[in-house]
Coordinates of C-alpha atoms in Angstrom, one line a residue:
M9 CA 241.6 31.4 -60.0
A10 CA 245.3 32.1 -60.4
T11 CA 247.6 29.1 -60.9
P12 CA 249.7 28.4 -57.8
C13 CA 253.4 29.4 -58.1
S14 CA 256.6 27.4 -57.2
F15 CA 259.3 29.3 -59.1
I16 CA 262.8 27.8 -58.9
S17 CA 265.5 30.3 -59.6
S18 CA 268.8 29.5 -61.3
L19 CA 270.5 32.8 -60.3
S20 CA 274.1 32.7 -59.0
E21 CA 274.7 33.9 -55.5
A22 CA 276.1 37.2 -56.8
A23 CA 273.1 37.8 -59.1
L24 CA 270.7 36.9 -56.3
K25 CA 272.4 39.4 -54.0
K26 CA 272.2 42.1 -56.7
A27 CA 268.5 41.3 -57.3
K28 CA 267.8 41.7 -53.6
I29 CA 269.6 45.1 -53.4
E30 CA 268.6 46.6 -56.7
L31 CA 265.4 44.9 -57.6
N32 CA 263.7 44.3 -54.2
E33 CA 263.6 40.5 -55.0
D34 CA 263.1 38.4 -51.9
P35 CA 263.2 34.6 -52.4
N36 CA 260.9 34.2 -49.4
T37 CA 258.1 36.3 -50.9
R38 CA 258.9 35.8 -54.6
D39 CA 256.3 33.1 -55.2
Q40 CA 253.5 35.2 -53.6
V41 CA 254.4 38.3 -55.7
I42 CA 254.3 36.2 -58.9
L43 CA 251.0 34.8 -57.9
D44 CA 249.6 38.3 -57.2
L45 CA 250.8 39.5 -60.6
R46 CA 249.2 36.6 -62.3
K47 CA 245.9 37.2 -60.4
A48 CA 246.0 40.9 -61.5
I49 CA 246.6 39.9 -65.1
E50 CA 243.6 37.5 -65.0
E51 CA 241.4 40.2 -63.6
K52 CA 242.4 42.4 -66.5
E53 CA 242.0 39.7 -69.1
G54 CA 239.0 40.1 -71.2
S55 CA 238.1 43.5 -70.0
E56 CA 236.5 46.0 -72.4
E57 CA 239.6 48.1 -72.9
L58 CA 241.8 45.0 -73.6
E59 CA 239.3 42.9 -75.6
S60 CA 241.6 42.8 -78.6
V61 CA 244.7 41.9 -76.5
Q62 CA 245.6 38.2 -76.0
F63 CA 247.8 37.4 -73.1
E64 CA 249.6 34.4 -74.4
R65 CA 251.9 33.6 -71.5
K66 CA 251.3 33.8 -67.8
D67 CA 253.8 31.2 -66.5
D68 CA 256.2 31.9 -63.6
A69 CA 259.3 32.0 -65.7
F70 CA 257.7 34.6 -68.0
L71 CA 256.2 36.8 -65.3
I72 CA 259.4 37.0 -63.3
R73 CA 260.9 39.0 -66.2
F74 CA 258.4 41.8 -65.8
L75 CA 258.8 41.9 -62.0
R76 CA 262.6 42.2 -62.3
A77 CA 262.3 44.9 -65.0
R78 CA 260.1 47.0 -62.6
K79 CA 261.8 46.2 -59.3
F80 CA 259.0 43.9 -58.1
N81 CA 256.5 46.7 -58.1
K82 CA 253.3 44.8 -59.0
E83 CA 251.4 47.8 -60.5
R84 CA 254.3 48.8 -62.7
S85 CA 255.0 45.2 -63.7
L86 CA 251.3 44.8 -64.7
E87 CA 251.5 47.9 -66.8
L88 CA 254.6 46.7 -68.5
Y89 CA 253.1 43.3 -69.1
I90 CA 250.0 44.8 -70.8
N91 CA 252.2 47.2 -72.8
Y92 CA 254.2 44.2 -74.0
Y93 CA 251.2 42.7 -75.7
Q94 CA 249.6 45.9 -76.8
C95 CA 252.9 46.8 -78.7
R96 CA 252.4 43.6 -80.7
I97 CA 249.2 45.0 -82.0
E98 CA 250.3 48.6 -82.4
F99 CA 253.6 47.7 -84.3
S100 CA 252.3 44.9 -86.4
E101 CA 255.1 45.3 -89.0
V102 CA 257.6 44.3 -86.4
F103 CA 255.7 41.4 -84.8
E104 CA 254.0 39.8 -87.8
D105 CA 255.8 36.5 -88.7
F106 CA 257.8 37.0 -85.4
T107 CA 260.3 34.2 -86.1
P108 CA 264.1 34.1 -86.5
Q109 CA 263.6 32.5 -89.9
S110 CA 261.8 35.7 -91.2
V111 CA 264.9 37.8 -90.5
E112 CA 267.6 35.1 -90.9
M113 CA 269.8 37.1 -93.2
I114 CA 269.8 40.1 -90.9
L115 CA 270.6 37.9 -87.8
K116 CA 273.5 36.4 -89.7
S117 CA 274.7 39.5 -91.5
G118 CA 276.8 41.1 -88.7
I119 CA 274.5 44.1 -88.2
I120 CA 273.5 42.8 -84.7
N121 CA 276.1 40.9 -82.8
V122 CA 276.1 39.4 -79.3
L123 CA 279.4 39.1 -77.3
D124 CA 280.2 36.0 -75.2
D125 CA 281.5 38.0 -72.3
R126 CA 279.8 40.6 -70.1
T127 CA 280.7 44.2 -69.0
T128 CA 282.3 44.9 -65.7
D129 CA 278.8 45.3 -64.1
G130 CA 277.5 42.0 -65.6
T131 CA 275.4 43.3 -68.5
K132 CA 275.1 41.3 -71.7
V133 CA 276.5 43.2 -74.7
I134 CA 274.8 43.7 -78.1
C135 CA 277.0 45.3 -80.7
F136 CA 275.6 47.1 -83.8
D137 CA 277.5 47.7 -86.9
A138 CA 275.5 50.4 -88.8
V139 CA 277.6 50.3 -91.9
K140 CA 276.4 46.7 -92.7
W141 CA 272.8 47.7 -92.8
D142 CA 271.5 47.4 -96.4
M143 CA 268.5 49.7 -96.1
D144 CA 267.2 48.7 -99.6
S145 CA 266.8 45.0 -98.8
Q146 CA 266.5 45.2 -95.0
P147 CA 263.6 47.5 -93.9
F148 CA 263.7 49.1 -90.5
P149 CA 260.8 47.1 -89.1
H150 CA 262.8 43.9 -89.8
I151 CA 265.8 45.4 -88.0
V152 CA 263.7 46.1 -84.9
R153 CA 262.1 42.6 -85.2
S154 CA 265.6 41.1 -85.2
L155 CA 266.6 43.1 -82.2
V156 CA 263.5 42.1 -80.2
L157 CA 264.0 38.5 -81.1
V158 CA 267.6 38.7 -79.8
L159 CA 266.4 40.3 -76.6
E160 CA 263.7 37.6 -76.1
K161 CA 266.4 35.0 -76.5
L162 CA 268.8 36.7 -74.1
L163 CA 266.1 37.0 -71.5
E164 CA 265.8 33.3 -71.2
D165 CA 268.9 33.7 -69.0
E166 CA 268.0 34.8 -65.5
E167 CA 271.4 36.4 -65.1
T168 CA 270.6 38.8 -68.0
Q169 CA 267.2 39.6 -66.5
V170 CA 269.0 40.9 -63.4
H171 CA 272.1 42.4 -64.8
G172 CA 270.5 43.8 -68.0
V173 CA 271.8 44.6 -71.4
S174 CA 274.2 47.2 -72.9
L175 CA 274.2 48.4 -76.5
F176 CA 277.5 49.1 -78.2
E177 CA 277.1 50.9 -81.6
S178 CA 279.7 51.6 -84.2
F179 CA 279.1 54.2 -86.9
E180 CA 282.5 53.8 -88.5
G181 CA 282.2 54.1 -92.3
I182 CA 278.8 55.7 -92.3
D183 CA 278.8 58.5 -94.9
F184 CA 276.6 61.6 -94.8
A185 CA 274.1 60.3 -97.4
K186 CA 273.5 57.1 -95.5
M187 CA 273.1 58.9 -92.2
C188 CA 270.5 61.1 -93.9
K189 CA 268.7 58.0 -95.1
I190 CA 268.7 56.5 -91.7
A191 CA 267.3 59.7 -90.3
Q192 CA 264.2 59.4 -92.5
H193 CA 262.8 56.7 -90.2
E194 CA 261.6 58.9 -87.4
A195 CA 258.3 57.1 -86.9
Y196 CA 260.1 53.8 -86.6
Y197 CA 262.6 55.1 -84.1
R198 CA 259.7 56.4 -82.0
G199 CA 258.1 52.9 -82.2
M200 CA 261.4 51.1 -81.4
L201 CA 262.0 53.3 -78.3
K202 CA 258.4 52.8 -77.1
I203 CA 258.9 49.0 -77.3
L204 CA 262.3 49.1 -75.5
Q205 CA 261.3 51.6 -72.8
D206 CA 257.7 50.8 -72.1
G207 CA 256.8 47.5 -73.8
F208 CA 259.6 45.1 -73.1
P209 CA 261.0 43.6 -69.8
I210 CA 264.6 44.5 -70.3
R211 CA 267.0 46.5 -68.1
L212 CA 268.8 48.7 -70.6
K213 CA 271.8 49.8 -68.7
H214 CA 274.2 51.5 -71.1
M215 CA 274.4 52.7 -74.7
H216 CA 277.9 53.2 -76.0
V217 CA 278.5 54.9 -79.4
I218 CA 281.9 54.8 -81.0
K219 CA 283.5 56.2 -84.1
Q220 CA 280.6 58.5 -84.8
P221 CA 280.8 61.3 -87.4
W222 CA 279.7 64.8 -86.5
Y223 CA 276.5 64.3 -88.5
I224 CA 275.2 61.6 -86.1
S225 CA 273.5 64.6 -84.5
I226 CA 270.9 64.3 -87.2
V227 CA 269.7 61.0 -85.7
M228 CA 270.3 62.1 -82.1
M229 CA 268.0 65.1 -82.6
L230 CA 265.3 62.8 -83.9
I231 CA 265.4 60.3 -81.1
W232 CA 266.2 62.6 -78.1
P233 CA 262.6 63.8 -77.5
F234 CA 261.5 60.2 -77.1
L235 CA 264.2 59.1 -74.7
K236 CA 263.4 59.0 -71.0
E237 CA 265.7 61.0 -68.8
K238 CA 267.2 57.8 -67.2
L239 CA 268.2 56.5 -70.7
R240 CA 269.6 59.8 -71.8
Q241 CA 272.0 59.7 -68.8
R242 CA 273.1 56.2 -69.9
I243 CA 274.3 57.2 -73.4
H244 CA 278.0 57.5 -73.8
M245 CA 279.6 59.1 -76.9
H246 CA 283.2 57.9 -77.2
G247 CA 284.2 58.9 -80.7
Y248 CA 287.6 57.3 -81.4
E249 CA 288.7 57.6 -77.7
L250 CA 288.1 53.9 -77.0
S251 CA 289.9 54.0 -73.6
T252 CA 286.8 55.5 -72.1
L253 CA 284.8 52.6 -73.4
H254 CA 287.3 50.1 -71.9
E255 CA 286.3 51.5 -68.4
F256 CA 283.1 49.6 -68.9
M257 CA 284.4 46.4 -70.5
N258 CA 287.9 44.8 -70.5
P259 CA 289.3 45.1 -74.1
Q260 CA 290.4 41.5 -73.9
N261 CA 286.7 40.7 -74.1
L262 CA 285.9 43.1 -76.9
P263 CA 286.1 42.6 -80.7
L264 CA 288.7 44.5 -82.8
D265 CA 286.2 47.1 -83.9
F266 CA 285.9 48.3 -80.3
G267 CA 289.6 48.4 -79.6
G268 CA 289.6 44.9 -78.3
S269 CA 291.7 41.7 -78.7
L270 CA 289.0 39.5 -80.2
P271 CA 288.2 39.0 -83.9
P272 CA 285.9 41.5 -85.6
M273 CA 282.4 41.7 -84.3
Y274 CA 280.7 40.0 -87.3
N275 CA 282.2 36.8 -85.9
F276 CA 279.7 37.2 -83.0
N277 CA 276.7 37.7 -85.2
A278 CA 273.3 37.2 -83.6
G279 CA 272.5 34.2 -85.8
R280 CA 274.6 32.2 -83.4
L281 CA 271.8 32.4 -80.9
F282 CA 269.5 30.5 -83.2
W283 CA 271.6 28.5 -85.5
E284 CA 275.1 27.1 -85.8
V285 CA 276.7 29.8 -87.9
G286 CA 280.2 30.0 -89.4
V287 CA 282.3 33.1 -90.0
V288 CA 280.7 36.0 -91.8
T289 CA 282.9 37.3 -94.5
E290 CA 283.3 41.1 -94.7
N291 CA 283.3 41.0 -98.5
T292 CA 280.1 39.1 -99.1
N293 CA 278.3 40.0 -95.8
K294 CA 276.9 36.5 -95.8
S295 CA 277.4 33.7 -93.3
T296 CA 278.3 30.1 -93.9
E297 CA 276.6 27.5 -91.8
V298 CA 278.6 24.6 -90.4

């Protein structure tokens, strides 16, 4: 028998209004929808086709993430929930030792950074600095693990569940040789996109690419077939014309790398979500804890 539901939301009035309009979330029926989803999960649990899948969490605060990600459609939310756990089996390199400690150096390195402020439409911003990726010591599955850990952390905030996440990527300083090396990871790109598009309860609203060289087309050609049409339409290539990026986010809230007024993005490294982290120096690419 499904556990009764009494979910208490912490959404602001603005986010609640957005959830009603965009996500079909009705506070009057929300508890019943969560209960129905939990019941559907329990009916699937232990079935022959899912005998190797363990559903670790079925609490209200966890299930609401899947409902919001699929606009309160129970069937699609159930499919996403099942995919979430199946991905943990299919992509074991990413999800083994799934702890911040296992990728601490990556999280503190300035490759993945999380800004304090949001875009004009409320999305949380993750910034990538591709040039800081040391591909010899930081394998691609660990980069994906770091990203998913960051997303898990951000989804603890209900506002982010509703407004979603935007990805800002800088390719400044990437030479042709490194871009070719990045392009060698086609299978991992395919896996990452499967996780983000079909196996994770996130609303991915925008992807902004800046300062990209012409040869970024090598990577784009690899990932394009695996992108859903909705996500393709959300990719914005700005080059060095950062004024177009600033239409999405006030430059006063952006780091220097993105034409903003704030310090360089490595000062917003993702390690801050998990530990108290000091400034990352550009020369050593290492962080100092305080």
